[in-house]
XYZ file of N, CA, C and O in Angstrom:
764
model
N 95.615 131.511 105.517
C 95.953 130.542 106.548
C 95.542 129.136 106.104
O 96.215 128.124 106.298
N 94.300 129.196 105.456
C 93.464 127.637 105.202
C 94.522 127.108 103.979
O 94.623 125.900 103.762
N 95.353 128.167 103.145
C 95.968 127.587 101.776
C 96.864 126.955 102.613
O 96.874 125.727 102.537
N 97.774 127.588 103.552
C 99.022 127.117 103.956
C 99.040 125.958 104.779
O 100.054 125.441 105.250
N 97.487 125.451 104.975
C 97.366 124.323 105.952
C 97.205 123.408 105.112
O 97.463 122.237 105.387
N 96.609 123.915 103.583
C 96.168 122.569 102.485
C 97.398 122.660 101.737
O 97.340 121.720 100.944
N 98.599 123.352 101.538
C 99.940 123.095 100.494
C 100.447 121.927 101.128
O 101.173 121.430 100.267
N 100.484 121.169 102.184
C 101.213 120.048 102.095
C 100.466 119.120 102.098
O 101.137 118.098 101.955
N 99.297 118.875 102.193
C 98.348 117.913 101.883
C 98.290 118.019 100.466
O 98.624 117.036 99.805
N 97.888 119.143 99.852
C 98.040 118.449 98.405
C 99.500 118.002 97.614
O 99.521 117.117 96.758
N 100.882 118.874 98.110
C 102.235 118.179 97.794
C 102.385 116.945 98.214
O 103.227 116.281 97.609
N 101.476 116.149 99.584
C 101.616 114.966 99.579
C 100.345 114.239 98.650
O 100.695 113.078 98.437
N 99.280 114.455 98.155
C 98.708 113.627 97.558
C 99.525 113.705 96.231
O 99.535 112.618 95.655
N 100.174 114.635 95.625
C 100.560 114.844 94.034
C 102.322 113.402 94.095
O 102.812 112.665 93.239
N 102.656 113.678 95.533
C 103.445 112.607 95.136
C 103.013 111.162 95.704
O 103.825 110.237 95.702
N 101.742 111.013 96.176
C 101.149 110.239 96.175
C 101.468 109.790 95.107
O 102.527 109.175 94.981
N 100.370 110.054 93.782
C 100.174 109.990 92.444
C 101.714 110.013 92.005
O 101.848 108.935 91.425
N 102.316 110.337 91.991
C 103.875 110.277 91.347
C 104.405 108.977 91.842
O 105.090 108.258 91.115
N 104.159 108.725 92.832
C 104.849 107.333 93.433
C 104.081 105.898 92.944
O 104.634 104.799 92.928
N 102.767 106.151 92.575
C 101.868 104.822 91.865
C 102.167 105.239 90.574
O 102.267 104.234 89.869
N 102.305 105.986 90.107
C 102.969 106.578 88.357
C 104.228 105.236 88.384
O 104.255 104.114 87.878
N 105.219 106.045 89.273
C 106.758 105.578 89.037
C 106.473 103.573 89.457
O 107.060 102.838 88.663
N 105.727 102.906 90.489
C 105.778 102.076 90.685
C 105.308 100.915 89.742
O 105.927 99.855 89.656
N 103.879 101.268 88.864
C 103.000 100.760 88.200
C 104.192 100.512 86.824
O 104.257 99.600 86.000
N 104.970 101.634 86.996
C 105.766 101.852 85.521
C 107.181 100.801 85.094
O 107.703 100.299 84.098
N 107.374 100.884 86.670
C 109.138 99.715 86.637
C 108.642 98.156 87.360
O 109.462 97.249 87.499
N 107.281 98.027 87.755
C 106.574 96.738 87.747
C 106.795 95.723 87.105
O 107.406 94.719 87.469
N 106.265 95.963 86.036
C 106.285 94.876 84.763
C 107.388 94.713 84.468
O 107.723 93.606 84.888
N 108.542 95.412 83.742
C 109.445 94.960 83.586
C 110.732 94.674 84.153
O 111.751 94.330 83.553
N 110.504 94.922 85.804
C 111.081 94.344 86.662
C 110.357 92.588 86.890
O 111.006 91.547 86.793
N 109.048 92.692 87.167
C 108.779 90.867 87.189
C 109.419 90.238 85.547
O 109.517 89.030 85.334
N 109.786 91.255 84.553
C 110.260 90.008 83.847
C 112.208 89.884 83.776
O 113.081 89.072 83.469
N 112.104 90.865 84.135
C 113.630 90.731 84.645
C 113.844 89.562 85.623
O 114.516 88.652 85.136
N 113.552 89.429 86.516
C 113.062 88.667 88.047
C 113.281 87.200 87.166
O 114.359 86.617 87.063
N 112.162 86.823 86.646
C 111.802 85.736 85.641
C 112.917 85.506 84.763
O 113.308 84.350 84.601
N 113.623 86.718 84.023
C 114.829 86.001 83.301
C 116.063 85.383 84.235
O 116.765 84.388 84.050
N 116.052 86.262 85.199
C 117.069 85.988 85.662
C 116.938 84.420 86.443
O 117.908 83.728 86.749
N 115.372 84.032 86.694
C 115.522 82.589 87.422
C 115.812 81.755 86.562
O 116.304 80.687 86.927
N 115.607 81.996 85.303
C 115.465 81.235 84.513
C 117.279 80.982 84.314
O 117.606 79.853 84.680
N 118.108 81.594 83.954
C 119.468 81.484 83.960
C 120.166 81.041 84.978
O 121.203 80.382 84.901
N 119.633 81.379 85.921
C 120.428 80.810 87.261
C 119.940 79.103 87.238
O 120.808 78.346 87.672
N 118.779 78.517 86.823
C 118.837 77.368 86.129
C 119.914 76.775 85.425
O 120.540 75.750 85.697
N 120.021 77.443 84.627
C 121.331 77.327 83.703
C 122.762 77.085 83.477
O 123.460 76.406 82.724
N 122.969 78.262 84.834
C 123.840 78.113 85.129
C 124.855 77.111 86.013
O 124.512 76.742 87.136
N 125.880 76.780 85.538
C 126.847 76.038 86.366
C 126.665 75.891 88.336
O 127.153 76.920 88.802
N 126.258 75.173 89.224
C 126.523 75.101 90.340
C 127.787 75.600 90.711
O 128.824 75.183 90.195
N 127.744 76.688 91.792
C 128.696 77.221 92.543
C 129.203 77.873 91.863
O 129.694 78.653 92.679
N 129.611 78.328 90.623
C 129.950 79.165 89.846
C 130.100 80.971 89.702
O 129.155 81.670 90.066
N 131.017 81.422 89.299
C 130.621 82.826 88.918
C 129.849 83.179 88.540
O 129.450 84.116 89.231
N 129.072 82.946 87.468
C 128.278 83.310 87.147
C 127.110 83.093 88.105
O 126.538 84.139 88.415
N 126.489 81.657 88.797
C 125.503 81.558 89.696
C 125.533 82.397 90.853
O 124.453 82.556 91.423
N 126.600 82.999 91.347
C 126.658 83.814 91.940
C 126.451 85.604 91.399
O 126.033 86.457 92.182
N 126.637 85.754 90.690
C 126.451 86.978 89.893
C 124.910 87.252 89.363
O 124.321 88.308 89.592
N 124.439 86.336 88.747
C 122.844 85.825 88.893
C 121.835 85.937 90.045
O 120.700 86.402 89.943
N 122.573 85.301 91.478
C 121.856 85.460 92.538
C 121.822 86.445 92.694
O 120.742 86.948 93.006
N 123.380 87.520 92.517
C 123.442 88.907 93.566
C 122.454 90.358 92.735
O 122.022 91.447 93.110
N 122.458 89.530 91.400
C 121.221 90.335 90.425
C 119.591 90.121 90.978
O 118.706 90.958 91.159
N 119.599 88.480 91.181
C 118.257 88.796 91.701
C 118.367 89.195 92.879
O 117.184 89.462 93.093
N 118.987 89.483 93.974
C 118.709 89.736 94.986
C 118.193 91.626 95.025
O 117.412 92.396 95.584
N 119.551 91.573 93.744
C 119.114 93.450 93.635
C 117.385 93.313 92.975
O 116.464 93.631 93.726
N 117.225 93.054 92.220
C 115.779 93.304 91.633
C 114.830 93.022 93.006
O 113.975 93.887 93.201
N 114.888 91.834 94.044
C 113.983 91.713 95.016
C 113.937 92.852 95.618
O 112.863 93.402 95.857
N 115.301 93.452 96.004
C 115.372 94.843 96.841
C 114.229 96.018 96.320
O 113.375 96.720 96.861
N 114.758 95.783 94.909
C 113.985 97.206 94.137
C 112.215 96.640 94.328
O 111.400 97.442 94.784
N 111.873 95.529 94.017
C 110.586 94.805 94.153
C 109.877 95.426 95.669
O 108.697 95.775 95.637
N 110.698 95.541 97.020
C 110.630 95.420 98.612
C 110.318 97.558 98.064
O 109.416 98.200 98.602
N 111.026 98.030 97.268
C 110.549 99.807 97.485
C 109.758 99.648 96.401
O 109.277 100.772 96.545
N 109.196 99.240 95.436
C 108.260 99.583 94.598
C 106.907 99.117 95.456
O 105.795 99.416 95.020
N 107.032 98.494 96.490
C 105.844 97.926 97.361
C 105.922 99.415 98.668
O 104.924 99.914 99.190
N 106.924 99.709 98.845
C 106.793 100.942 99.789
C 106.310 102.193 99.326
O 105.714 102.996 100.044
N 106.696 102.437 97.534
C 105.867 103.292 97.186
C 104.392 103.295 96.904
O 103.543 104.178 97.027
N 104.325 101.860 96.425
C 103.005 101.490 96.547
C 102.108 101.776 98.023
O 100.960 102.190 97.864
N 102.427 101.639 98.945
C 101.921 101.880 100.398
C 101.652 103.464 100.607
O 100.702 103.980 101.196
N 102.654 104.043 100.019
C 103.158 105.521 99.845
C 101.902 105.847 99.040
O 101.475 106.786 99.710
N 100.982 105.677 97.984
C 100.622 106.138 97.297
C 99.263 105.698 97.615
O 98.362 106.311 97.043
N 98.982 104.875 98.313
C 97.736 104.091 98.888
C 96.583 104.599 99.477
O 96.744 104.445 100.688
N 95.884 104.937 99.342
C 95.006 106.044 100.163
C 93.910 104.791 101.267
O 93.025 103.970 101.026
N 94.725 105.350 102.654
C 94.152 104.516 103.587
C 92.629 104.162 103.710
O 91.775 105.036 103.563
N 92.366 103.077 103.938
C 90.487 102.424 103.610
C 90.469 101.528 104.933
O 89.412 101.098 105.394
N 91.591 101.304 105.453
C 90.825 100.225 106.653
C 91.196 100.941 107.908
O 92.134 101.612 108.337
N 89.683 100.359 108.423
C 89.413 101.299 110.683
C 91.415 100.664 111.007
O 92.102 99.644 110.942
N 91.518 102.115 111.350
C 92.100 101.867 112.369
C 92.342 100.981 113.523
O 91.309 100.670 114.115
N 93.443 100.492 113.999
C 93.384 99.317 115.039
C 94.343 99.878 116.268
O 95.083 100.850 116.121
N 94.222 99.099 117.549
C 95.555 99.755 118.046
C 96.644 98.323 117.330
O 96.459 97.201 116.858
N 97.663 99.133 117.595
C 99.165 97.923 117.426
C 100.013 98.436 118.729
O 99.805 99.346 119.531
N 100.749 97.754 118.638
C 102.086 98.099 119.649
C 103.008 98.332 118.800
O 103.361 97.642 117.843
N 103.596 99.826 119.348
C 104.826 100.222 119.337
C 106.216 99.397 119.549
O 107.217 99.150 118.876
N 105.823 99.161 120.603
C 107.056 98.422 120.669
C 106.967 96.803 120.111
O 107.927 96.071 120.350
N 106.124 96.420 119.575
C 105.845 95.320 118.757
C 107.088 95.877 117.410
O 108.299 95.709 117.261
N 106.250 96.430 116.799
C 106.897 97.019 115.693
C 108.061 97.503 115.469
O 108.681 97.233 114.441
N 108.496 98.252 116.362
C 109.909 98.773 116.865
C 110.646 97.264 116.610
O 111.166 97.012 115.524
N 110.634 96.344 117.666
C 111.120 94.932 117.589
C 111.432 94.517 115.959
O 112.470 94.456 115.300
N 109.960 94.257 115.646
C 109.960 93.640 114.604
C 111.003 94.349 113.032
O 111.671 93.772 112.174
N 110.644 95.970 113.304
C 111.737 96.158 112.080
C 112.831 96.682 112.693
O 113.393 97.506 111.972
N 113.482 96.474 114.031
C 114.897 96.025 114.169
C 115.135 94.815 113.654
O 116.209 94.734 113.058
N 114.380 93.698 113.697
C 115.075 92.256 113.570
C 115.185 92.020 111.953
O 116.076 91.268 111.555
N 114.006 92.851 110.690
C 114.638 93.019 109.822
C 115.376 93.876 109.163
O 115.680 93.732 107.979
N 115.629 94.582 109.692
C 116.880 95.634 109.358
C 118.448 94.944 109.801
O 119.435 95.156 109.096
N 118.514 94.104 111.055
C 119.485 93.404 111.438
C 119.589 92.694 110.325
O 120.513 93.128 109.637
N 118.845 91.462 109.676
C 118.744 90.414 109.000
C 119.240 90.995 107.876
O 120.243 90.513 107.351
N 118.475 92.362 107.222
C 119.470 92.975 105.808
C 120.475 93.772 105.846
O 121.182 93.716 104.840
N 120.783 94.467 106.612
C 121.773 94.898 106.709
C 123.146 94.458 106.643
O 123.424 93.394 107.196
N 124.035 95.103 106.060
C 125.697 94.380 105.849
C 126.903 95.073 106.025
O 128.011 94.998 105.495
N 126.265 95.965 107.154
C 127.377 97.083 108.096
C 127.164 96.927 108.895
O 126.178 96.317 109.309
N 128.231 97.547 109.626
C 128.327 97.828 110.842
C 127.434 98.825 111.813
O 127.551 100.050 111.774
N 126.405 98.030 112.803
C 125.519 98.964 113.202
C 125.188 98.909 114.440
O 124.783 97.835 114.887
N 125.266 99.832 115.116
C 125.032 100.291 116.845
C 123.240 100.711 116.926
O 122.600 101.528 116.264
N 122.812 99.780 118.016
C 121.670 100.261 118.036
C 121.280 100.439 119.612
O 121.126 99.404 120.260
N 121.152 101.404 120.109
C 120.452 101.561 121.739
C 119.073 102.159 121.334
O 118.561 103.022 120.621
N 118.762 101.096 122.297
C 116.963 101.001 122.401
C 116.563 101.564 124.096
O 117.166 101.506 125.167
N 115.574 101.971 123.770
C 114.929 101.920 125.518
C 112.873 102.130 125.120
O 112.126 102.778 124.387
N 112.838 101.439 125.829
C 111.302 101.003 126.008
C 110.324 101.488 127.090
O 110.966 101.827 128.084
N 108.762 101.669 127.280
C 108.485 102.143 128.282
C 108.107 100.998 129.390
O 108.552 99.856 129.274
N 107.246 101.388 130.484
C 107.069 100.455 131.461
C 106.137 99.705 131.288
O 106.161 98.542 131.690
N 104.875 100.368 130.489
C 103.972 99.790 130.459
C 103.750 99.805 128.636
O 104.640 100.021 127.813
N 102.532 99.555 128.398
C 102.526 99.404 127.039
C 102.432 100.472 126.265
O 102.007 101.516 126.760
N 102.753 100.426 125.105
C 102.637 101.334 123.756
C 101.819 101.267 122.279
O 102.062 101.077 121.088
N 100.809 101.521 123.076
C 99.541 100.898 122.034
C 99.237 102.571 120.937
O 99.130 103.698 121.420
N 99.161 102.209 119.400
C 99.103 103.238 118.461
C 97.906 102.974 117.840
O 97.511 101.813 117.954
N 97.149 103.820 117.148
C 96.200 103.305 116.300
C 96.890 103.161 115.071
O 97.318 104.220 114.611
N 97.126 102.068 114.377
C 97.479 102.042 113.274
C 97.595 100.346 113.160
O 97.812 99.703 114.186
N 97.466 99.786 112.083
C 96.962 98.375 111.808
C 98.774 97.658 111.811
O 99.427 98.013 110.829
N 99.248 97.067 112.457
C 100.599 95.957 112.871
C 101.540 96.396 112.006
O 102.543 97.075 112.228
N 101.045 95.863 110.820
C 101.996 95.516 109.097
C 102.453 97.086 109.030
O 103.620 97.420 108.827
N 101.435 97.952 109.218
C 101.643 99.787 108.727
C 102.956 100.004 109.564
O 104.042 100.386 109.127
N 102.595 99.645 111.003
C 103.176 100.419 111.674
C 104.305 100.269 111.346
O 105.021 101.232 111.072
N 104.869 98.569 111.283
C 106.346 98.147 111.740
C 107.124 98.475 109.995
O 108.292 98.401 109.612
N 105.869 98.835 109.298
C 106.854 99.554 107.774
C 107.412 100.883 108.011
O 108.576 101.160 107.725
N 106.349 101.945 108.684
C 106.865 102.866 109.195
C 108.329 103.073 110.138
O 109.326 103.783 110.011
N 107.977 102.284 110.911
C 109.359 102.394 111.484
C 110.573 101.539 110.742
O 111.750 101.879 110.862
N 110.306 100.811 110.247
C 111.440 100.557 109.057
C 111.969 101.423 108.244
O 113.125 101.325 107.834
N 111.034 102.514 107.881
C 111.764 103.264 106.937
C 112.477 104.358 107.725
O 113.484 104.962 107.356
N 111.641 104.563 109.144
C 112.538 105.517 109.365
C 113.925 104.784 109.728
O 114.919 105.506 109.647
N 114.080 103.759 110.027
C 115.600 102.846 110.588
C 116.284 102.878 109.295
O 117.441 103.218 109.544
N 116.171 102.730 108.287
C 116.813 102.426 106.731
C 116.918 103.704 106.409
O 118.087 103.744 106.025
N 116.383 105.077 106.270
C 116.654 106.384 106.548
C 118.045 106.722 107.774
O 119.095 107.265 107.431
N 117.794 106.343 108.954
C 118.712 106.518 110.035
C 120.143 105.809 109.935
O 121.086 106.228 110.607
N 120.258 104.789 109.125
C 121.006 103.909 109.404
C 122.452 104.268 108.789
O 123.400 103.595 109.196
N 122.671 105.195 107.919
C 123.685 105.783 107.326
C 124.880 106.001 108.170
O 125.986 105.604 107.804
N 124.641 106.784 109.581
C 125.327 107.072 110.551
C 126.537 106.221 111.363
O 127.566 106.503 111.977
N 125.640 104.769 110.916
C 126.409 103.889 111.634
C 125.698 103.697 113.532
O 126.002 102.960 114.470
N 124.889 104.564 113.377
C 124.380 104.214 115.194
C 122.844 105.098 115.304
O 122.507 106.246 115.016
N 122.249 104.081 115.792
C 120.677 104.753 115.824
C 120.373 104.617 117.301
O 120.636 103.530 117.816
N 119.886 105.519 118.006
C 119.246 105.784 119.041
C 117.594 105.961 118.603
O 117.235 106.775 117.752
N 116.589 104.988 119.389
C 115.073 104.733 119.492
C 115.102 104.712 120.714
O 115.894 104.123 121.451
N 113.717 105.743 121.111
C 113.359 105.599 122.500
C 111.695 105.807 122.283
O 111.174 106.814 121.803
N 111.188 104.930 122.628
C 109.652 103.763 122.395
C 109.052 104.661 123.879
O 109.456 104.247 124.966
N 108.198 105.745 123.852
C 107.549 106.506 124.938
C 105.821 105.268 124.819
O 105.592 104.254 124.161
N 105.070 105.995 125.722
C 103.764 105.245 125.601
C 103.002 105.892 124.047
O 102.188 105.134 123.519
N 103.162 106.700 123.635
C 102.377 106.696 122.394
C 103.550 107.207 121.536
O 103.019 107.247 120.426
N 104.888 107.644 121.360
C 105.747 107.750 120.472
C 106.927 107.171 120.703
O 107.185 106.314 121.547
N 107.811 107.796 119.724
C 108.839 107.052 118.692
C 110.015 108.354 118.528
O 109.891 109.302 117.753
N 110.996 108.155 119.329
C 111.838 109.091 118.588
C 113.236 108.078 118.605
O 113.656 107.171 119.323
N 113.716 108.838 117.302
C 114.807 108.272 116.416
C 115.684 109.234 116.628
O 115.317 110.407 116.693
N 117.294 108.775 116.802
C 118.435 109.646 116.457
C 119.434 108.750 116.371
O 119.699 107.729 117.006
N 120.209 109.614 114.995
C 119.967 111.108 114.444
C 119.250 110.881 113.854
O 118.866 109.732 113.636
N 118.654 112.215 113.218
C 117.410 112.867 112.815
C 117.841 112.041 111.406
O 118.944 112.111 110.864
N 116.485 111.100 110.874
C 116.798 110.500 109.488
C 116.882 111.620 108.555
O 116.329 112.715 108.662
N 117.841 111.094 107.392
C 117.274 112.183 106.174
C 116.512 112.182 105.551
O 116.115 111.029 105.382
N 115.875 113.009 104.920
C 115.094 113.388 103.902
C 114.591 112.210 102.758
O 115.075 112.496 101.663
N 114.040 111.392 102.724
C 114.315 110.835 102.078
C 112.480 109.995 101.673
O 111.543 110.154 102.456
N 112.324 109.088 100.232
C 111.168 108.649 100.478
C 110.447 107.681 101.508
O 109.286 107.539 101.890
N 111.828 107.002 101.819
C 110.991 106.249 102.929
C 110.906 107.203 104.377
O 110.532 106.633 105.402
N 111.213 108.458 104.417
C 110.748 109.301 105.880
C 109.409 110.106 105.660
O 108.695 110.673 106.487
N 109.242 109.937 103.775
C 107.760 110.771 103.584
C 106.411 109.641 103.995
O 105.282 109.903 104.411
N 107.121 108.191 103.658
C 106.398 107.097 103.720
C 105.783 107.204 105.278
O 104.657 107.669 105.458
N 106.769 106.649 106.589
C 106.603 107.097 107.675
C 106.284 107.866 108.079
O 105.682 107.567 109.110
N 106.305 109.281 107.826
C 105.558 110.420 108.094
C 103.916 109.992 107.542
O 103.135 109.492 108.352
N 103.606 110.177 106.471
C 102.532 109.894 105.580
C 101.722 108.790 106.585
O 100.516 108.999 106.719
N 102.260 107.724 107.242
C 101.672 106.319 107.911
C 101.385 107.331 108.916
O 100.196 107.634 109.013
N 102.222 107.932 109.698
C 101.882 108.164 111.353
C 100.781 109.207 111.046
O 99.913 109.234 111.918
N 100.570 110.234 109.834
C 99.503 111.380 109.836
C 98.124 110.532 109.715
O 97.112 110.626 110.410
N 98.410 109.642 108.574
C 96.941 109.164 108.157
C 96.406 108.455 109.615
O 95.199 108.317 109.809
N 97.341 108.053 110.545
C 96.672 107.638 111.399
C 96.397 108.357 112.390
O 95.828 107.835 113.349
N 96.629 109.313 112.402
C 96.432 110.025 113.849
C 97.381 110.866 114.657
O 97.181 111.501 115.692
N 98.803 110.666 113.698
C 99.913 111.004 114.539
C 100.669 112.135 114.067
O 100.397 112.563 112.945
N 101.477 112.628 114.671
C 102.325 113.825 113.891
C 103.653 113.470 114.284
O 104.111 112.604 115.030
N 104.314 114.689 113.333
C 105.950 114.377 113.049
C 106.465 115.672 113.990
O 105.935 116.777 113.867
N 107.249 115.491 114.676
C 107.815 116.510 115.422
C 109.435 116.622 114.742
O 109.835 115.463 114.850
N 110.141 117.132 114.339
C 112.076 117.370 113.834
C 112.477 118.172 115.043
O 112.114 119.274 115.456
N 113.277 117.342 115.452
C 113.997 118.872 115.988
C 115.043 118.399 116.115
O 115.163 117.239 115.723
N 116.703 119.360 116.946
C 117.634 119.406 116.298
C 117.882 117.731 116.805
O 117.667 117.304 117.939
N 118.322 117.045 115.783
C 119.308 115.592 115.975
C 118.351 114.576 116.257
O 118.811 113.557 116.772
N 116.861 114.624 115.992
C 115.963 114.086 116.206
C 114.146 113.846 115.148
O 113.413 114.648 114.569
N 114.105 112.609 115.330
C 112.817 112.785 114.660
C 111.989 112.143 115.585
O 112.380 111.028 115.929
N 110.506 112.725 116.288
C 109.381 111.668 116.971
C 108.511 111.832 115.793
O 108.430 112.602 114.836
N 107.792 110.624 116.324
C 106.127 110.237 115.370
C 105.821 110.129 117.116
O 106.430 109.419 117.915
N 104.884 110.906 117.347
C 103.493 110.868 118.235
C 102.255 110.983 117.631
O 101.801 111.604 116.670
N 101.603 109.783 118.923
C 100.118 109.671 119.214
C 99.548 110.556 120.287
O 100.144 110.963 121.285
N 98.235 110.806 119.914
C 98.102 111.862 120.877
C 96.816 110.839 122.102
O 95.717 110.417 121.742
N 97.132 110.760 122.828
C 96.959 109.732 124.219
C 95.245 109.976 124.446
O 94.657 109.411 125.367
């Protein structure tokens, strides 16, 4: 019974370690990619094809820069007290950047509670967590969030993916668990 309670704690610390492996590794020569490429877009002609082709390169390397920092988080072994945050702080906050990056078409119904939605988990954690699960969800074309006093459920059920181990991984270390069920994912706090 005690093995089957420690196999996913240690499958999550081993890709812990796999995720600061893979991040530490495409680091460096992503900042000098980053760096060549400012350096050319210097170079290059105003308004141009090419300055445009340049930008849409760095913009890809920033992207990859934005998940080598999520695996980094991913691989992080939590050190600071716990705080409360708001749920629905966070909720807010990574709708408005998921709106801002996003470049589809996307339906979002929200519903909120009456009173507040306070989590233990420090602001920045939380509203990454729920980012990944929205960037996970978002495939569908329409996400349903409904913000309870201590949870979070998402539909449809995100896929599989690293940023739902990320979010999962945030809501355990703090206190919370992952519930699946059919067409659905919650992260609860337990009150």
């Amino acid at each position: 019974m005690l093995e089957r309670e420690l196999a996913p704690l240690a499958r999550a610390a081993a890709l812990g370690d796999l995720a600061a492996d893979v991040a530490h590794d495409i680091a460096n020569p992503l900042f000098g990619v980053l760096g060549l490429v400012d350096l050319l877009i210097e170079d290059a002609a105003a308004d141009s094809e090419d300055e445009d082709r340049l930008r849409l390169l760095r913009q890809t390397a920033l992207e990859m820069k934005a998940t080598l920092r999520i695996l980094l988080e991913f691989a992080r072994t939590p050190d600071e007290e716990p705080m409360e945050a708001s749920l629905e702080d966070a909720v807010r906050q990574a709708l408005e950047l998921l709106r801002h990056g996003n470049g589809r078409a996307l339906v979002i119904a929200e519903r909120y509670p009456a009173g507040p939605a306070g989590v233990p988990c420090p602001p920045g954690v939380l509203t990454q967590a729920v980012l990944q699960l929205l960037l996970a969800a978002r495939e569908t074309g329409r996400i349903e969030l409904e913000v309870g006093n201590r949870s979070l459920r998402v539909s449809p059920s995100p896929v599989e993916s690293i940023g739902v181990l990320v979010a999962t991984r945030i809501a355990v270390d703090h206190g919370g668990t992952v519930e699946r069920a059919e067409g659905s994912l919650t992260l609860r706090w337990p009150s």
